[in-house]
Coordinates of C-alpha atoms in Angstrom, one line a residue:
X23 CA -4.9 -3.2 22.0
X24 CA -2.1 -4.3 19.4
X25 CA -2.3 -8.0 19.2
X26 CA -0.2 -10.3 19.9
X27 CA 1.0 -11.1 16.2
X28 CA 2.0 -7.5 16.1
X29 CA 3.1 -6.2 19.9
X30 CA 5.6 -9.3 21.3
X31 CA 9.5 -9.0 20.2
X32 CA 8.8 -12.7 19.6
X33 CA 5.4 -13.4 17.1
X34 CA 6.9 -9.5 16.0
X35 CA 10.4 -11.5 14.5
X36 CA 8.5 -14.0 12.8
X37 CA 5.9 -12.3 11.2
X38 CA 7.9 -12.1 7.4
X39 CA 8.9 -15.8 7.5
X40 CA 5.7 -16.9 8.0
X41 CA 4.1 -15.0 5.3
X42 CA 6.9 -13.8 2.8
X43 CA 4.5 -13.9 -0.2
X44 CA 2.9 -10.2 -0.1
X45 CA 2.1 -9.9 -4.0
X46 CA -0.7 -8.0 -2.6
X47 CA 1.4 -5.0 -2.2
X48 CA 2.5 -4.6 -6.0
X49 CA -1.6 -3.0 -6.4
X50 CA -0.4 -0.7 -4.4
X51 CA 3.0 -0.2 -5.5
X52 CA 0.7 0.2 -8.9
X53 CA -1.3 3.2 -7.8
X54 CA 1.2 4.7 -6.3
X55 CA 2.6 5.4 -9.4
X56 CA -0.4 6.3 -10.8
X57 CA -1.5 8.8 -8.6
X58 CA 2.5 10.2 -9.4
X59 CA 3.1 9.9 -4.9
X60 CA 6.3 11.5 -4.4
X61 CA 6.0 11.0 -1.0
X62 CA 3.5 8.7 0.8
X63 CA 1.9 7.3 5.0
X64 CA 1.3 4.1 5.3
X65 CA -0.9 3.5 8.6
X66 CA -0.2 0.3 10.1
X67 CA 3.1 -0.4 8.5
X68 CA 3.8 -3.2 10.5
X69 CA 7.1 -4.6 10.0
X70 CA 7.7 -1.8 7.4
X71 CA 8.2 -4.3 3.4
X72 CA 5.7 -2.3 2.0
X73 CA 7.6 0.9 3.5
X74 CA 10.7 -0.2 1.9
X75 CA 10.1 -1.6 -1.0
X76 CA 8.9 2.8 -1.8
X77 CA 11.1 4.4 -0.8
X78 CA 13.5 2.0 -2.6
X79 CA 11.4 3.4 -5.8
X80 CA 12.9 6.9 -4.6
X81 CA 10.2 8.0 -2.6
X82 CA 9.7 10.2 0.6
X83 CA 8.2 8.2 2.9
X84 CA 6.1 7.8 7.2
X85 CA 5.0 4.2 8.4
X86 CA 3.3 4.6 11.7
X87 CA 2.6 1.7 14.0
X88 CA 1.6 1.0 17.1
X89 CA 3.1 -1.6 16.9
X90 CA 5.9 -0.7 18.8
X91 CA 8.0 -5.3 18.3
X92 CA 6.7 -4.6 14.4
X93 CA 8.0 -0.7 14.6
X94 CA 11.2 -2.4 15.8
X95 CA 11.7 -5.1 12.9
X96 CA 11.5 -2.2 10.3
X97 CA 13.6 -0.2 11.7
X98 CA 16.8 -3.7 12.0
X99 CA 15.8 -3.8 8.5
X100 CA 18.5 -2.5 5.4
X101 CA 17.4 0.3 3.8
X102 CA 14.7 1.1 7.0
X103 CA 17.2 4.6 7.0
X104 CA 15.5 6.2 4.0
X105 CA 11.8 5.3 5.9
X106 CA 10.4 7.7 8.7
X107 CA 9.6 5.0 11.5
X108 CA 6.5 6.9 14.1
X109 CA 5.5 4.4 17.4
X110 CA 1.6 5.3 17.1
X111 CA -1.8 5.4 16.0
X112 CA -3.2 8.3 12.9
X113 CA -3.9 10.7 15.8
X114 CA -0.3 10.5 16.6
X115 CA 0.7 12.2 13.9
X116 CA 2.4 15.9 13.9
X117 CA 2.0 17.6 11.3
X118 CA 1.7 16.6 7.4
X119 CA 1.8 17.5 3.8
X120 CA 1.3 14.3 1.9
X121 CA 1.1 12.7 -2.2
X122 CA -0.8 9.5 -0.1
X123 CA -2.4 7.7 2.1
X124 CA -2.4 3.9 2.6
X125 CA -3.6 1.1 4.7
X126 CA -2.9 -2.0 3.2
X127 CA -3.9 -5.9 3.9
X128 CA -6.3 -5.7 6.9
X129 CA -5.4 -2.1 8.4
X130 CA -8.7 -0.6 8.3
X131 CA -10.0 -4.4 9.3
X132 CA -8.4 -4.6 12.5
X133 CA -9.8 -1.1 13.6
X134 CA -12.9 -2.5 14.6
X135 CA -13.8 0.0 17.1
X136 CA -16.5 3.1 15.8
X137 CA -13.8 6.2 18.2
X138 CA -10.4 4.3 16.2
X139 CA -12.0 4.7 13.4
X140 CA -13.2 8.5 12.8
X141 CA -9.6 8.7 14.4
X142 CA -7.9 7.6 11.9
X143 CA -10.0 8.9 8.9
X144 CA -8.8 12.8 10.9
X145 CA -5.5 11.5 10.6
X146 CA -5.9 10.2 7.1
X147 CA -7.9 14.0 6.0
X148 CA -5.5 16.2 8.0
X149 CA -2.1 14.2 6.8
X150 CA -2.6 15.0 3.2
X151 CA -2.3 17.8 1.5
X152 CA -5.1 19.5 -0.6
X153 CA -6.2 16.8 -3.4
X154 CA -4.0 13.8 -2.3
X155 CA -5.7 10.2 -1.6
X156 CA -6.5 7.5 1.2
X157 CA -6.2 4.3 -0.5
X158 CA -6.8 1.1 1.3
X159 CA -8.8 -2.3 1.5
X160 CA -11.8 -4.1 3.1
X161 CA -13.6 -7.7 2.5
X162 CA -17.0 -7.6 1.2
X163 CA -19.3 -8.2 4.1
X164 CA -21.8 -10.6 1.1
X165 CA -19.2 -12.6 0.6
X166 CA -18.8 -14.2 3.7
X167 CA -15.6 -15.7 4.1
X168 CA -16.0 -16.8 7.4
X169 CA -18.0 -19.7 6.4
X170 CA -14.4 -20.3 5.3
X171 CA -12.3 -19.9 7.6
X172 CA -14.8 -21.6 10.1
X173 CA -13.3 -25.2 8.5
X174 CA -9.8 -23.1 10.2
X175 CA -8.6 -25.7 12.9
X176 CA -5.5 -27.1 14.2
X177 CA -5.6 -30.7 11.8
X178 CA -6.7 -28.1 9.0
X179 CA -4.3 -25.6 9.0
X180 CA -0.9 -27.2 11.0
X181 CA 1.9 -26.2 9.3
X182 CA 5.8 -26.5 10.9
X183 CA 8.2 -23.6 9.6
X184 CA 11.8 -23.3 10.1
X185 CA 13.2 -20.0 10.5
X186 CA 17.0 -18.9 10.5
X187 CA 18.0 -18.0 14.0
X188 CA 14.8 -19.1 15.8
X189 CA 14.6 -22.6 14.2
X190 CA 11.5 -24.6 14.0
X191 CA 7.6 -22.9 14.1
X192 CA 4.9 -24.8 15.0
X193 CA 1.9 -22.2 14.0
X194 CA -2.2 -22.6 13.4
X195 CA -5.2 -21.0 13.3
X196 CA -8.9 -21.2 14.5
X197 CA -12.0 -19.2 14.3
X198 CA -13.4 -18.2 18.0
X199 CA -16.3 -15.9 17.4
X200 CA -18.4 -14.4 14.3
X201 CA -20.3 -11.6 16.2
X202 CA -21.3 -9.9 13.0
X203 CA -19.9 -7.5 12.0
X204 CA -17.0 -8.7 14.3
X205 CA -15.4 -11.8 13.5
X206 CA -12.7 -13.1 15.7
X207 CA -9.4 -16.1 16.1
X208 CA -6.6 -17.1 17.4
X209 CA -2.9 -18.4 16.5
X210 CA -0.7 -20.2 17.8
X211 CA 3.2 -20.4 18.0
X212 CA 5.0 -23.2 19.6
X213 CA 8.9 -22.8 19.7
X214 CA 10.6 -26.7 19.8
X215 CA 13.4 -24.7 20.6
X216 CA 12.3 -23.8 24.4
X217 CA 8.9 -25.1 24.2
X218 CA 7.2 -22.1 24.6
X219 CA 4.1 -21.0 23.3
X220 CA 2.6 -18.7 22.3
X221 CA -0.7 -17.3 20.6
X222 CA -2.4 -14.7 19.4
X223 CA -5.8 -12.7 19.7
X224 CA -7.4 -11.0 16.3
X225 CA -10.4 -9.1 15.4
X226 CA -12.1 -7.1 11.5
X227 CA -14.2 -5.7 11.3
X228 CA -16.7 -6.9 8.4
X229 CA -18.0 -2.6 6.4
X230 CA -20.4 -2.8 4.1
X231 CA -19.7 -0.4 1.1
X232 CA -21.7 2.1 2.1
X233 CA -20.9 2.5 5.6
X234 CA -17.1 3.5 4.8
X235 CA -18.4 5.4 2.0
X236 CA -20.6 7.5 4.2
X237 CA -18.5 7.7 7.0
X238 CA -15.8 9.1 4.0
X239 CA -17.8 12.1 2.7
X240 CA -18.5 12.6 6.8
X241 CA -14.5 13.3 7.1
X242 CA -14.1 15.5 3.8
X243 CA -12.3 12.7 2.2
X244 CA -14.4 12.1 -1.8
X245 CA -14.5 9.2 -2.7
X246 CA -13.0 8.7 -6.6
X247 CA -13.5 4.8 -6.8
X248 CA -13.7 1.3 -5.9
X249 CA -11.9 -1.5 -7.2
X250 CA -11.2 -4.4 -6.7
X251 CA -8.1 -6.6 -5.4
X252 CA -6.1 -7.9 -8.0
X253 CA -5.3 -10.8 -5.7
X254 CA -8.4 -11.5 -4.9
X255 CA -10.9 -10.4 -7.9
X256 CA -14.6 -10.1 -6.2
X257 CA -13.2 -10.3 -2.8
X258 CA -12.4 -6.8 -0.9
X259 CA -13.7 -3.1 -1.9
X260 CA -10.1 -1.2 -2.7
X261 CA -11.4 2.4 -1.4
X262 CA -9.1 5.6 -3.6
X263 CA -10.7 8.9 -1.8
X264 CA -9.3 12.6 -2.3
X265 CA -9.7 15.3 -0.1
X266 CA -11.0 17.3 -0.7
X267 CA -9.7 20.9 -1.8
X268 CA -12.7 22.8 -1.0
X269 CA -13.4 20.8 2.7
X270 CA -13.4 23.0 5.6
X271 CA -11.4 22.0 9.1
X272 CA -13.7 20.9 10.3
X273 CA -15.7 17.6 9.7
X274 CA -19.4 17.3 9.1
X275 CA -22.1 15.2 10.2
X276 CA -24.5 12.7 8.0
X277 CA -27.0 15.8 8.5
X278 CA -24.7 18.8 7.4
X279 CA -23.8 20.0 10.8
X280 CA -20.1 20.6 11.6
X281 CA -18.5 18.5 14.4
X282 CA -15.8 19.4 16.8
X283 CA -13.0 18.4 17.1
X284 CA -12.5 15.1 18.8
X285 CA -10.1 15.4 21.8
X286 CA -7.6 12.5 22.9
X287 CA -9.8 11.5 25.5
X288 CA -13.0 10.6 22.6
X289 CA -10.9 9.7 20.0
X290 CA -11.5 5.8 21.7
X291 CA -8.1 3.8 21.9
X292 CA -4.9 3.4 19.8
X293 CA -5.2 2.2 15.7
X294 CA -4.3 -1.6 15.4
X295 CA -1.7 -2.1 12.5
X296 CA -0.1 -4.2 11.0
X297 CA 0.7 -4.6 7.4
X298 CA -0.5 -8.6 8.5
X299 CA -2.8 -10.4 4.6
X300 CA -4.2 -13.3 6.4
X301 CA -4.7 -15.1 9.4
X302 CA -4.1 -17.9 9.2
X303 CA -3.8 -19.9 6.2
X304 CA -3.6 -17.3 3.3
X305 CA -6.4 -18.2 1.4

């Protein structure tokens, strides 16, 4: 299921004004340049902030997200005609050969279902050209950031934002459950114009570094590097994985046995996307 923050038209429309600082994307722009990427697939593109930054640099970009309301926001932005927008997840991609696949912000962690996670890695592998790279970030569970989030209450996170064309919007966030490796929270939005109250329930999955490395290997992706996130030093893993040039089309299991291609019915629910960096306070 898609979180209401990304899937509800009224919430998707105010996503960017509520989280305008996307300095976290600078590292991804730098990596696209570092790797000489001329084509990029942005999985979980949300409202298209990163995709449009890439397109502005002359890169051929495809953005995909199952949250139709967010993609509709992206389609309405200046320069949107330079990006190929797709509704769906990484398992719904048409044939392509891409230099770089990205999952920015919380996209990777928002894929909580193991079957959906495998579906995403398989889709990324198949979209990449041989030697192409997948880049994404995930928080280090050892930092136990949910202990900081335990202090999220209406009183500690409350803010009012005046949004042009919308009016005043009150927001706050609350941690609702910690059942590791899953951590859940709720965002509340109150529209002063008509008193409408909308909530969004979100869950993130915290994966150990060894778990992610194993999953990448099993899907034919070679871990080239595990970097630090410049805006959250010591708090995240930024994985850089390369499509193995010699890897066969079928994905191998942990003991080397061939695993049959997964059908849509076996693959699980669609990947929840959205380029949201932090659910609630940014720090």
